[in-house]
PDB file of C-alpha atoms and ligand atoms in Angstrom:
ATOM      1  CA  MET A   1     -59.556  14.504  -6.462  1.00  0.00           C
ATOM      2  CA  GLU A   2     -59.928  10.549  -5.893  1.00  0.00           C
ATOM      3  CA  ASP A   3     -58.146   9.455  -8.385  1.00  0.00           C
ATOM      4  CA  LEU A   4     -54.758  11.810  -7.956  1.00  0.00           C
ATOM      5  CA  ASN A   5     -54.918  10.524  -4.409  1.00  0.00           C
ATOM      6  CA  HIS A   6     -54.996   6.953  -5.547  1.00  0.00           C
ATOM      7  CA  LEU A   7     -51.875   7.894  -7.718  1.00  0.00           C
ATOM      8  CA  THR A   8     -49.740   8.986  -5.132  1.00  0.00           C
ATOM      9  CA  GLU A   9     -46.596   6.539  -4.432  1.00  0.00           C
ATOM     10  CA  LYS A  10     -44.647   7.640  -1.720  1.00  0.00           C
ATOM     11  CA  GLY A  11     -40.574   7.501  -1.901  1.00  0.00           C
ATOM     12  CA  ARG A  12     -37.032   8.646  -1.078  1.00  0.00           C
ATOM     13  CA  VAL A  13     -35.404  10.804  -2.578  1.00  0.00           C
ATOM     14  CA  ILE A  14     -31.544  10.061  -4.126  1.00  0.00           C
ATOM     15  CA  ALA A  15     -30.432  12.988  -4.950  1.00  0.00           C
ATOM     16  CA  ASN A  16     -31.042  17.052  -6.154  1.00  0.00           C
ATOM     17  CA  PHE A  17     -30.162  18.114  -8.947  1.00  0.00           C
ATOM     18  CA  ARG A  18     -31.649  21.508  -8.997  1.00  0.00           C
ATOM     19  CA  ALA A  19     -33.497  20.985 -12.165  1.00  0.00           C
ATOM     20  CA  ALA A  20     -35.088  18.438 -11.123  1.00  0.00           C
ATOM     21  CA  VAL A  21     -34.862  15.359  -8.234  1.00  0.00           C
ATOM     22  CA  ALA A  22     -34.351  11.584  -8.174  1.00  0.00           C
ATOM     23  CA  VAL A  23     -36.487   9.490  -6.375  1.00  0.00           C
ATOM     24  CA  GLN A  24     -36.769   5.783  -5.337  1.00  0.00           C
ATOM     25  CA  LEU A  25     -40.012   5.111  -4.732  1.00  0.00           C
ATOM     26  CA  ASP A  26     -41.353   2.633  -2.131  1.00  0.00           C
ATOM     27  CA  SER A  27     -42.043   0.136  -5.359  1.00  0.00           C
ATOM     28  CA  GLY A  28     -37.981   0.512  -6.200  1.00  0.00           C
ATOM     29  CA  GLU A  29     -38.792   2.348  -9.619  1.00  0.00           C
ATOM     30  CA  LEU A  30     -36.225   4.944 -10.071  1.00  0.00           C
ATOM     31  CA  VAL A  31     -38.414   8.502 -11.606  1.00  0.00           C
ATOM     32  CA  ARG A  32     -37.149  12.157 -11.581  1.00  0.00           C
ATOM     33  CA  ALA A  33     -39.518  14.869 -10.227  1.00  0.00           C
ATOM     34  CA  MET A  34     -40.306  18.027  -9.783  1.00  0.00           C
ATOM     35  CA  PRO A  35     -41.573  19.330  -6.364  1.00  0.00           C
ATOM     36  CA  LEU A  36     -43.831  21.692  -5.847  1.00  0.00           C
ATOM     37  CA  THR A  37     -42.835  25.629  -5.618  1.00  0.00           C
ATOM     38  CA  LYS A  38     -44.382  25.244  -2.136  1.00  0.00           C
ATOM     39  CA  LEU A  39     -42.139  22.770  -0.656  1.00  0.00           C
ATOM     40  CA  PRO A  40     -38.478  23.488   1.218  1.00  0.00           C
ATOM     41  CA  MET A  41     -35.539  22.473  -0.656  1.00  0.00           C
ATOM     42  CA  LEU A  42     -35.625  18.777  -0.761  1.00  0.00           C
ATOM     43  CA  VAL A  43     -31.948  16.865   0.222  1.00  0.00           C
ATOM     44  CA  ALA A  44     -31.020  13.277  -0.360  1.00  0.00           C
ATOM     45  CA  GLY A  45     -32.981  11.117   2.697  1.00  0.00           C
ATOM     46  CA  ASP A  46     -36.392  13.045   2.526  1.00  0.00           C
ATOM     47  CA  VAL A  47     -39.213  10.902   2.395  1.00  0.00           C
ATOM     48  CA  VAL A  48     -41.514  12.319  -0.019  1.00  0.00           C
ATOM     49  CA  ASP A  49     -44.769  11.627  -1.781  1.00  0.00           C
ATOM     50  CA  TYR A  50     -44.673  11.166  -5.807  1.00  0.00           C
ATOM     51  CA  ASN A  51     -47.750  12.190  -8.036  1.00  0.00           C
ATOM     52  CA  ASP A  52     -47.762  12.487 -11.886  1.00  0.00           C
ATOM     53  CA  ASP A  53     -43.875  13.591 -12.381  1.00  0.00           C
ATOM     54  CA  ARG A  54     -44.520  16.013  -9.168  1.00  0.00           C
ATOM     55  CA  ILE A  55     -43.566  15.812  -5.582  1.00  0.00           C
ATOM     56  CA  THR A  56     -46.550  16.658  -3.694  1.00  0.00           C
ATOM     57  CA  ARG A  57     -45.346  16.252   0.087  1.00  0.00           C
ATOM     58  CA  LEU A  58     -42.409  16.426   2.231  1.00  0.00           C
ATOM     59  CA  TYR A  59     -42.960  14.068   5.069  1.00  0.00           C
ATOM     60  CA  GLU A  60     -41.445  15.948   8.256  1.00  0.00           C
ATOM     61  CA  ARG A  61     -37.656  14.659   8.795  1.00  0.00           C
ATOM     62  CA  THR A  62     -36.212  13.219  11.689  1.00  0.00           C
ATOM     63  CA  THR A  63     -32.828  15.371  11.952  1.00  0.00           C
ATOM     64  CA  VAL A  64     -31.623  17.502   9.043  1.00  0.00           C
ATOM     65  CA  LEU A  65     -28.074  18.196   9.070  1.00  0.00           C
ATOM     66  CA  GLN A  66     -27.105  21.645   7.570  1.00  0.00           C
ATOM     67  CA  ARG A  67     -24.739  24.226   6.770  1.00  0.00           C
ATOM     68  CA  GLY A  68     -24.432  28.102   6.517  1.00  0.00           C
ATOM     69  CA  ASP A  69     -24.609  29.493   2.929  1.00  0.00           C
ATOM     70  CA  ALA A  70     -22.202  32.186   1.884  1.00  0.00           C
ATOM     71  CA  ARG A  71     -24.922  34.912   4.291  1.00  0.00           C
ATOM     72  CA  GLY A  72     -25.282  31.743   7.048  1.00  0.00           C
ATOM     73  CA  LYS A  73     -28.521  31.125   5.900  1.00  0.00           C
ATOM     74  CA  PRO A  74     -29.039  27.177   7.051  1.00  0.00           C
ATOM     75  CA  ARG A  75     -28.564  25.352   3.594  1.00  0.00           C
ATOM     76  CA  PRO A  76     -29.940  21.351   4.286  1.00  0.00           C
ATOM     77  CA  LEU A  77     -27.372  18.478   3.357  1.00  0.00           C
ATOM     78  CA  ALA A  78     -29.572  15.462   3.745  1.00  0.00           C
ATOM     79  CA  ALA A  79     -32.525  14.636   5.981  1.00  0.00           C
ATOM     80  CA  ASN A  80     -33.472  11.582   8.049  1.00  0.00           C
ATOM     81  CA  LEU A  81     -29.967  10.570   9.366  1.00  0.00           C
ATOM     82  CA  THR A  82     -29.187   8.598  12.375  1.00  0.00           C
ATOM     83  CA  HIS A  83     -25.681   9.202  12.095  1.00  0.00           C
ATOM     84  CA  LEU A  84     -22.779  10.978  10.500  1.00  0.00           C
ATOM     85  CA  ALA A  85     -19.780   9.635   9.132  1.00  0.00           C
ATOM     86  CA  ILE A  86     -17.065  12.290   9.383  1.00  0.00           C
ATOM     87  CA  VAL A  87     -14.120  10.908   6.934  1.00  0.00           C
ATOM     88  CA  SER A  88     -10.604  11.719   7.383  1.00  0.00           C
ATOM     89  CA  ALA A  89      -7.550  10.485   5.975  1.00  0.00           C
ATOM     90  CA  HIS A  90      -3.833  12.028   4.585  1.00  0.00           C
ATOM     91  CA  PRO A  91      -3.001  12.606   1.904  1.00  0.00           C
ATOM     92  CA  PRO A  92      -4.830  15.314   1.556  1.00  0.00           C
ATOM     93  CA  GLY A  93      -4.314  15.769   5.653  1.00  0.00           C
ATOM     94  CA  ILE A  94      -6.320  15.193   8.557  1.00  0.00           C
ATOM     95  CA  ASP A  95      -7.974  18.619   9.697  1.00  0.00           C
ATOM     96  CA  THR A  96      -9.536  18.120  13.626  1.00  0.00           C
ATOM     97  CA  LEU A  97     -11.340  21.662  13.727  1.00  0.00           C
ATOM     98  CA  LEU A  98     -13.196  20.360  10.339  1.00  0.00           C
ATOM     99  CA  ILE A  99     -14.074  17.058  12.322  1.00  0.00           C
ATOM    100  CA  ASP A 100     -15.170  18.913  15.444  1.00  0.00           C
ATOM    101  CA  GLN A 101     -17.182  21.365  13.303  1.00  0.00           C
ATOM    102  CA  PHE A 102     -19.088  18.543  11.823  1.00  0.00           C
ATOM    103  CA  CYS A 103     -19.594  16.714  15.135  1.00  0.00           C
ATOM    104  CA  VAL A 104     -20.972  19.775  16.633  1.00  0.00           C
ATOM    105  CA  ALA A 105     -23.414  20.209  13.762  1.00  0.00           C
ATOM    106  CA  ALA A 106     -24.384  16.949  13.995  1.00  0.00           C
ATOM    107  CA  GLU A 107     -25.241  16.728  17.802  1.00  0.00           C
ATOM    108  CA  ASN A 108     -27.196  19.842  17.183  1.00  0.00           C
ATOM    109  CA  THR A 109     -29.773  17.804  15.010  1.00  0.00           C
ATOM    110  CA  GLY A 110     -29.249  14.408  16.813  1.00  0.00           C
ATOM    111  CA  ILE A 111     -27.184  13.006  14.837  1.00  0.00           C
ATOM    112  CA  SER A 112     -24.439  10.446  16.325  1.00  0.00           C
ATOM    113  CA  PRO A 113     -21.031  11.242  14.674  1.00  0.00           C
ATOM    114  CA  ILE A 114     -18.919   8.194  13.769  1.00  0.00           C
ATOM    115  CA  ILE A 115     -14.942   9.097  13.261  1.00  0.00           C
ATOM    116  CA  ILE A 116     -13.248   7.341  10.285  1.00  0.00           C
ATOM    117  CA  LEU A 117      -9.574   7.715   9.569  1.00  0.00           C
ATOM    118  CA  ASN A 118      -8.892   6.382   6.512  1.00  0.00           C
ATOM    119  CA  LYS A 119      -5.529   5.221   4.377  1.00  0.00           C
ATOM    120  CA  ILE A 120      -4.197   3.517   7.295  1.00  0.00           C
ATOM    121  CA  ASP A 121      -2.157   1.486   4.467  1.00  0.00           C
ATOM    122  CA  LEU A 122      -0.133   4.630   3.924  1.00  0.00           C
ATOM    123  CA  TYR A 123       0.730   5.727   7.505  1.00  0.00           C
ATOM    124  CA  GLU A 124       4.557   5.107   9.238  1.00  0.00           C
ATOM    125  CA  GLN A 125       4.329   4.016  12.770  1.00  0.00           C
ATOM    126  CA  THR A 126       5.012   7.888  14.007  1.00  0.00           C
ATOM    127  CA  GLU A 127       2.199   9.512  11.996  1.00  0.00           C
ATOM    128  CA  ARG A 128       0.089   6.277  12.913  1.00  0.00           C
ATOM    129  CA  ARG A 129       0.693   7.069  16.367  1.00  0.00           C
ATOM    130  CA  LYS A 130      -0.621  10.300  16.451  1.00  0.00           C
ATOM    131  CA  LEU A 131      -3.654   9.344  14.656  1.00  0.00           C
ATOM    132  CA  ASP A 132      -4.740   6.804  17.242  1.00  0.00           C
ATOM    133  CA  MET A 133      -3.740   9.315  19.563  1.00  0.00           C
ATOM    134  CA  MET A 134      -6.338  11.739  17.713  1.00  0.00           C
ATOM    135  CA  LEU A 135      -8.920   8.534  17.450  1.00  0.00           C
ATOM    136  CA  LYS A 136      -8.652   7.768  21.143  1.00  0.00           C
ATOM    137  CA  ALA A 137      -9.558  11.055  22.179  1.00  0.00           C
ATOM    138  CA  TYR A 138     -13.129  10.884  20.277  1.00  0.00           C
ATOM    139  CA  ALA A 139     -13.479   7.699  21.614  1.00  0.00           C
ATOM    140  CA  GLN A 140     -13.257   8.484  25.037  1.00  0.00           C
ATOM    141  CA  MET A 141     -16.131  11.520  23.846  1.00  0.00           C
ATOM    142  CA  GLY A 142     -18.373   8.078  23.220  1.00  0.00           C
ATOM    143  CA  TYR A 143     -18.187   8.326  19.469  1.00  0.00           C
ATOM    144  CA  ASN A 144     -17.146   5.218  17.756  1.00  0.00           C
ATOM    145  CA  SER A 145     -14.063   5.843  15.840  1.00  0.00           C
ATOM    146  CA  LEU A 146     -12.338   3.377  13.615  1.00  0.00           C
ATOM    147  CA  ALA A 147      -9.091   3.359  11.347  1.00  0.00           C
ATOM    148  CA  VAL A 148      -9.867   1.761   8.173  1.00  0.00           C
ATOM    149  CA  SER A 149      -8.092   1.279   4.561  1.00  0.00           C
ATOM    150  CA  ARG A 150     -10.026   0.792   1.811  1.00  0.00           C
ATOM    151  CA  ASP A 151      -6.855  -0.384  -0.078  1.00  0.00           C
ATOM    152  CA  SER A 152      -5.883  -2.989   2.398  1.00  0.00           C
ATOM    153  CA  ALA A 153      -9.382  -3.638   3.998  1.00  0.00           C
ATOM    154  CA  GLU A 154      -8.317  -3.283   6.848  1.00  0.00           C
ATOM    155  CA  GLY A 155     -11.319  -2.359   9.798  1.00  0.00           C
ATOM    156  CA  MET A 156     -13.423  -2.763   6.945  1.00  0.00           C
ATOM    157  CA  GLN A 157     -15.905  -5.583   8.409  1.00  0.00           C
ATOM    158  CA  SER A 158     -16.227  -3.327  11.756  1.00  0.00           C
ATOM    159  CA  LEU A 159     -17.468  -0.469   9.268  1.00  0.00           C
ATOM    160  CA  LEU A 160     -19.787  -2.721   7.747  1.00  0.00           C
ATOM    161  CA  ASP A 161     -21.214  -4.086  10.860  1.00  0.00           C
ATOM    162  CA  LEU A 162     -21.391  -1.012  12.896  1.00  0.00           C
ATOM    163  CA  LEU A 163     -22.961   0.630   9.685  1.00  0.00           C
ATOM    164  CA  GLN A 164     -25.976  -1.933   9.818  1.00  0.00           C
ATOM    165  CA  ASP A 165     -29.485  -0.977  10.142  1.00  0.00           C
ATOM    166  CA  LYS A 166     -28.459   2.937  10.430  1.00  0.00           C
ATOM    167  CA  SER A 167     -28.529   5.837   8.048  1.00  0.00           C
ATOM    168  CA  VAL A 168     -25.554   7.250   7.550  1.00  0.00           C
ATOM    169  CA  ALA A 169     -23.936   9.761   5.837  1.00  0.00           C
ATOM    170  CA  PHE A 170     -20.484  10.181   4.817  1.00  0.00           C
ATOM    171  CA  VAL A 171     -19.068  13.928   4.898  1.00  0.00           C
ATOM    172  CA  GLY A 172     -15.439  15.289   4.866  1.00  0.00           C
ATOM    173  CA  ALA A 173     -12.469  17.144   3.347  1.00  0.00           C
ATOM    174  CA  SER A 174     -12.545  16.231  -0.053  1.00  0.00           C
ATOM    175  CA  GLY A 175     -10.089  13.193  -1.348  1.00  0.00           C
ATOM    176  CA  VAL A 176     -10.331  11.076   1.697  1.00  0.00           C
ATOM    177  CA  GLY A 177     -12.252   8.405   0.141  1.00  0.00           C
ATOM    178  CA  LYS A 178     -15.666   8.737   1.203  1.00  0.00           C
ATOM    179  CA  SER A 179     -17.077   7.199  -2.538  1.00  0.00           C
ATOM    180  CA  SER A 180     -14.387   4.795  -2.337  1.00  0.00           C
ATOM    181  CA  LEU A 181     -15.399   3.357   0.658  1.00  0.00           C
ATOM    182  CA  ILE A 182     -19.037   3.407   0.079  1.00  0.00           C
ATOM    183  CA  LYS A 183     -18.036   1.614  -3.141  1.00  0.00           C
ATOM    184  CA  PHE A 184     -16.654  -1.012  -1.046  1.00  0.00           C
ATOM    185  CA  LEU A 185     -19.412  -1.030   1.728  1.00  0.00           C
ATOM    186  CA  LEU A 186     -21.791  -1.523  -1.849  1.00  0.00           C
ATOM    187  CA  PRO A 187     -20.112  -3.213  -4.089  1.00  0.00           C
ATOM    188  CA  ASP A 188     -23.090  -3.035  -6.598  1.00  0.00           C
ATOM    189  CA  ARG A 189     -22.859   0.822  -6.316  1.00  0.00           C
ATOM    190  CA  ASP A 190     -22.020   1.377  -9.708  1.00  0.00           C
ATOM    191  CA  VAL A 191     -25.012  -0.625 -11.040  1.00  0.00           C
ATOM    192  CA  ARG A 192     -27.299   1.322  -9.404  1.00  0.00           C
ATOM    193  CA  GLU A 193     -26.079   4.519 -10.521  1.00  0.00           C
ATOM    194  CA  GLY A 194     -26.099   3.002 -13.775  1.00  0.00           C
ATOM    195  CA  ALA A 195     -29.953   2.640 -12.909  1.00  0.00           C
ATOM    196  CA  ILE A 196     -30.456   6.112 -11.592  1.00  0.00           C
ATOM    197  CA  SER A 197     -28.750   8.104 -15.177  1.00  0.00           C
ATOM    198  CA  ALA A 198     -30.658   5.471 -17.038  1.00  0.00           C
ATOM    199  CA  ALA A 199     -33.989   6.054 -15.454  1.00  0.00           C
ATOM    200  CA  THR A 200     -33.631   9.689 -14.688  1.00  0.00           C
ATOM    201  CA  GLY A 201     -31.576  10.840 -17.871  1.00  0.00           C
ATOM    202  CA  PHE A 202     -29.250  12.345 -15.014  1.00  0.00           C
ATOM    203  CA  GLY A 203     -25.525  11.684 -15.602  1.00  0.00           C
ATOM    204  CA  SER A 204     -23.540  10.638 -13.095  1.00  0.00           C
ATOM    205  CA  HIS A 205     -22.692  13.370 -10.947  1.00  0.00           C
ATOM    206  CA  THR A 206     -21.265  11.192  -7.468  1.00  0.00           C
ATOM    207  CA  THR A 207     -18.579  13.862  -6.687  1.00  0.00           C
ATOM    208  CA  SER A 208     -20.652  17.187  -7.494  1.00  0.00           C
ATOM    209  CA  VAL A 209     -24.390  15.419  -5.978  1.00  0.00           C
ATOM    210  CA  THR A 210     -25.151  14.101  -2.336  1.00  0.00           C
ATOM    211  CA  TYR A 211     -26.511  11.145  -3.398  1.00  0.00           C
ATOM    212  CA  TRP A 212     -28.401   8.639  -0.946  1.00  0.00           C
ATOM    213  CA  TYR A 213     -28.347   4.661  -1.552  1.00  0.00           C
ATOM    214  CA  GLU A 214     -30.144   1.695  -0.244  1.00  0.00           C
ATOM    215  CA  MET A 215     -27.864  -0.229   2.433  1.00  0.00           C
ATOM    216  CA  GLY A 216     -29.650  -3.415   3.708  1.00  0.00           C
ATOM    217  CA  GLU A 217     -32.306  -2.037   6.076  1.00  0.00           C
ATOM    218  CA  GLY A 218     -30.365   0.753   6.591  1.00  0.00           C
ATOM    219  CA  SER A 219     -28.938   3.789   4.003  1.00  0.00           C
ATOM    220  CA  ILE A 220     -26.046   5.354   3.335  1.00  0.00           C
ATOM    221  CA  ILE A 221     -25.367   9.016   1.605  1.00  0.00           C
ATOM    222  CA  ASP A 222     -22.348  10.258  -0.898  1.00  0.00           C
ATOM    223  CA  SER A 223     -22.222  13.811   0.055  1.00  0.00           C
ATOM    224  CA  PRO A 224     -19.178  16.253  -2.322  1.00  0.00           C
ATOM    225  CA  GLY A 225     -15.922  17.103  -0.236  1.00  0.00           C
ATOM    226  CA  VAL A 226     -15.771  20.422   1.653  1.00  0.00           C
ATOM    227  CA  ARG A 227     -12.767  22.684   2.369  1.00  0.00           C
ATOM    228  CA  GLN A 228     -14.405  23.838   5.473  1.00  0.00           C
ATOM    229  CA  PHE A 229     -17.832  24.196   6.955  1.00  0.00           C
ATOM    230  CA  THR A 230     -19.676  27.460   8.025  1.00  0.00           C
ATOM    231  CA  PHE A 231     -22.336  27.036  10.673  1.00  0.00           C
ATOM    232  CA  ALA A 232     -25.711  28.097   9.816  1.00  0.00           C
ATOM    233  CA  GLU A 233     -26.747  30.777  12.321  1.00  0.00           C
ATOM    234  CA  LEU A 234     -25.643  28.747  15.528  1.00  0.00           C
ATOM    235  CA  ASN A 235     -24.166  31.146  17.853  1.00  0.00           C
ATOM    236  CA  SER A 236     -22.152  30.260  20.097  1.00  0.00           C
ATOM    237  CA  VAL A 237     -24.611  28.189  23.159  1.00  0.00           C
ATOM    238  CA  ASP A 238     -24.979  25.028  19.743  1.00  0.00           C
ATOM    239  CA  VAL A 239     -21.388  25.390  19.863  1.00  0.00           C
ATOM    240  CA  ARG A 240     -20.775  25.014  23.638  1.00  0.00           C
ATOM    241  CA  HIS A 241     -23.847  22.645  23.627  1.00  0.00           C
ATOM    242  CA  GLY A 242     -22.275  20.419  20.754  1.00  0.00           C
ATOM    243  CA  TYR A 243     -18.745  20.139  22.434  1.00  0.00           C
ATOM    244  CA  ILE A 244     -20.362  17.106  24.365  1.00  0.00           C
ATOM    245  CA  ASP A 245     -16.926  16.786  26.584  1.00  0.00           C
ATOM    246  CA  ILE A 246     -16.428  20.164  27.307  1.00  0.00           C
ATOM    247  CA  ALA A 247     -20.199  20.649  28.557  1.00  0.00           C
ATOM    248  CA  ARG A 248     -19.799  17.318  30.358  1.00  0.00           C
ATOM    249  CA  ALA A 249     -16.198  18.890  32.171  1.00  0.00           C
ATOM    250  CA  GLY A 250     -18.309  22.621  32.464  1.00  0.00           C
ATOM    251  CA  GLN A 251     -20.759  20.904  34.324  1.00  0.00           C
ATOM    252  CA  ASP A 252     -18.070  21.381  37.406  1.00  0.00           C
ATOM    253  CA  CYS A 253     -16.735  25.119  36.831  1.00  0.00           C
ATOM    254  CA  LYS A 254     -17.395  27.323  39.151  1.00  0.00           C
ATOM    255  CA  PHE A 255     -19.382  29.783  37.297  1.00  0.00           C
ATOM    256  CA  ALA A 256     -22.080  28.241  35.484  1.00  0.00           C
ATOM    257  CA  ASN A 257     -21.654  30.721  32.566  1.00  0.00           C
ATOM    258  CA  CYS A 258     -17.710  29.780  32.019  1.00  0.00           C
ATOM    259  CA  SER A 259     -15.642  30.871  29.185  1.00  0.00           C
ATOM    260  CA  HIS A 260     -13.269  28.481  29.974  1.00  0.00           C
ATOM    261  CA  ARG A 261     -10.662  30.742  29.349  1.00  0.00           C
ATOM    262  CA  HIS A 262      -9.885  32.746  32.019  1.00  0.00           C
ATOM    263  CA  GLU A 263     -11.832  32.187  34.797  1.00  0.00           C
ATOM    264  CA  PRO A 264     -10.839  30.717  38.600  1.00  0.00           C
ATOM    265  CA  ASN A 265     -11.523  27.119  39.171  1.00  0.00           C
ATOM    266  CA  CYS A 266     -12.406  26.334  35.220  1.00  0.00           C
ATOM    267  CA  ALA A 267     -12.922  21.976  35.394  1.00  0.00           C
ATOM    268  CA  VAL A 268     -12.497  22.641  31.453  1.00  0.00           C
ATOM    269  CA  LYS A 269      -8.921  24.333  31.677  1.00  0.00           C
ATOM    270  CA  GLN A 270      -8.336  21.559  35.024  1.00  0.00           C
ATOM    271  CA  SER A 271      -8.785  18.488  32.033  1.00  0.00           C
ATOM    272  CA  VAL A 272      -6.762  20.008  29.241  1.00  0.00           C
ATOM    273  CA  ASP A 273      -3.839  20.266  32.023  1.00  0.00           C
ATOM    274  CA  ASP A 274      -5.083  16.592  33.101  1.00  0.00           C
ATOM    275  CA  ASN A 275      -5.204  15.500  29.336  1.00  0.00           C
ATOM    276  CA  THR A 276      -8.502  14.277  29.949  1.00  0.00           C
ATOM    277  CA  ILE A 277      -9.463  16.636  27.151  1.00  0.00           C
ATOM    278  CA  ALA A 278      -6.830  16.670  23.904  1.00  0.00           C
ATOM    279  CA  GLN A 279      -4.750  20.396  23.698  1.00  0.00           C
ATOM    280  CA  TRP A 280      -6.256  20.191  20.253  1.00  0.00           C
ATOM    281  CA  ARG A 281     -10.101  19.728  20.815  1.00  0.00           C
ATOM    282  CA  TYR A 282      -9.829  22.508  23.873  1.00  0.00           C
ATOM    283  CA  ASP A 283      -7.696  24.859  21.250  1.00  0.00           C
ATOM    284  CA  ASN A 284     -10.791  24.064  18.515  1.00  0.00           C
ATOM    285  CA  TYR A 285     -13.425  24.863  21.188  1.00  0.00           C
ATOM    286  CA  ILE A 286     -11.774  28.083  21.394  1.00  0.00           C
ATOM    287  CA  LYS A 287     -11.535  28.916  17.761  1.00  0.00           C
ATOM    288  CA  LEU A 288     -15.214  28.261  17.139  1.00  0.00           C
ATOM    289  CA  THR A 289     -16.342  30.226  20.197  1.00  0.00           C
ATOM    290  CA  ASP A 290     -14.323  33.597  19.159  1.00  0.00           C
ATOM    291  CA  GLU A 291     -16.610  36.543  18.718  1.00  0.00           C
ATOM    292  CA  PRO A 292     -15.839  37.489  15.294  1.00  0.00           C
TER     293      PRO A 292
HETATM  294  N1  LIG B 301      -3.916   4.725  -0.463  1.00  0.00           N
HETATM  295  C1  LIG B 301      -5.058   4.712  -0.283  1.00  0.00           C
HETATM  296  N2  LIG B 301      -6.194   5.512  -0.859  1.00  0.00           N
HETATM  297  C2  LIG B 301      -7.190   5.479  -0.672  1.00  0.00           C
HETATM  298  C3  LIG B 301      -8.037   4.257  -0.152  1.00  0.00           C
HETATM  299  N3  LIG B 301      -9.138   4.843  -0.226  1.00  0.00           N
HETATM  300  C4  LIG B 301      -9.297   5.660  -1.182  1.00  0.00           C
HETATM  301  N4  LIG B 301      -7.814   6.161  -1.996  1.00  0.00           N
HETATM  302  C5  LIG B 301      -8.047   6.912  -2.820  1.00  0.00           C
HETATM  303  O1  LIG B 301      -8.482   8.499  -2.453  1.00  0.00           O
HETATM  304  C6  LIG B 301      -8.751   9.165  -3.778  1.00  0.00           C
HETATM  305  C7  LIG B 301      -9.551   9.415  -3.584  1.00  0.00           C
HETATM  306  O2  LIG B 301     -10.887   9.198  -3.019  1.00  0.00           O
HETATM  307  P1  LIG B 301     -12.225   9.248  -3.560  1.00  0.00           P
HETATM  308  O3  LIG B 301     -13.431   8.251  -3.174  1.00  0.00           O
HETATM  309  O4  LIG B 301     -12.840  10.176  -4.291  1.00  0.00           O
HETATM  310  O5  LIG B 301     -12.418  10.696  -2.043  1.00  0.00           O
HETATM  311  P2  LIG B 301     -13.605  11.441  -1.625  1.00  0.00           P
HETATM  312  O6  LIG B 301     -13.689  11.151  -0.137  1.00  0.00           O
HETATM  313  O7  LIG B 301     -14.686  11.038  -2.441  1.00  0.00           O
HETATM  314  O8  LIG B 301     -13.696  13.236  -2.943  1.00  0.00           O
HETATM  315  P3  LIG B 301     -14.623  13.647  -3.249  1.00  0.00           P
HETATM  316  O9  LIG B 301     -15.268  12.903  -4.296  1.00  0.00           O
HETATM  317  O10 LIG B 301     -13.684  14.447  -3.609  1.00  0.00           O
HETATM  318  O11 LIG B 301     -14.985  14.907  -1.683  1.00  0.00           O
HETATM  319  C8  LIG B 301      -8.451   7.855  -4.797  1.00  0.00           C
HETATM  320  O12 LIG B 301      -7.447   8.209  -5.428  1.00  0.00           O
HETATM  321  C9  LIG B 301      -8.375   6.811  -4.030  1.00  0.00           C
HETATM  322  O13 LIG B 301      -8.131   5.810  -4.798  1.00  0.00           O
HETATM  323  C10 LIG B 301      -7.028   3.950   0.819  1.00  0.00           C
HETATM  324  O14 LIG B 301      -7.592   3.643   1.633  1.00  0.00           O
HETATM  325  N5  LIG B 301      -5.878   3.585   0.732  1.00  0.00           N
HETATM  326 MG1  LIG B 302     -16.466  11.005  -3.527  1.00  0.00          MG
HETATM  327 ZN1  LIG B 303     -14.534  26.793  33.053  1.00  0.00          ZN
END
């Protein structure tokens, strides 16, 4: 046993390919490994022990971003994040319901959402003004919100500054530019990707597999685009908790268990009337807290 323990190395899960996982050891070496069957499903960002082609231990996750699978069972997407960069763009189109769902999922595990609007090189004035209003609404909740363009580089320095030392995952619909932004932020990315392929025998699966990259003192995770988001066994209380602006305003409602739908003296509906909570934000909330 002594000898085996001696060979154990700590590392970071870069990607899970189902058949095996890719791990970056603390020494910098890239390896592929099989997790012991007693371990839960491993995801990008997990900290693990590696010993003789095996993953022998999963260190406790500080946070884990989850979604629901087809049966609503929780499925981990990424671990040990401090921030979630929720990216949207037009094309493919801005989906505030999807953004709000990611915000709720992040809030429920203690991850701070960052709202990123990409492709601002493409928008004409009217559309840009509308989208700026959306960003402003998220900024008012206290979220970092930025407009960027990979193509014109506008906003990219601010994004880079913001992400320093953070552990962030990029999520959003397919085609919003997650991988493009990460490529811009990590110019050596292709090299590293090649290194993963060469060292592990896996091809590159950037669009279908979640990947972890080291970025200075922090890290950045690229994830496949999603069409929609299903919560993992979240009841409406979690949605209520995750909607931080509505939760905050709701403290002033007449009834402690106010649904913010039809009760008298509802501070949330008042805030919507006053425009301190955006109508679309409220509408999404109603949709997500509707009993099925
Ligand atoms: N005009 C413009 N196009 C962009 C910008 N950023 C990315 N694109 C383009 O948008 C398309 C999709 O970019 P990807 O980076 O592959 O998008 P993704 O979010 O990683 O997509 P999935 O991996 O499918 O989830 C590509 O054709 C990019 O060239 C931008 O700032 N401006
Ligand atoms: Mg991608
Ligand atoms: Zn209310």
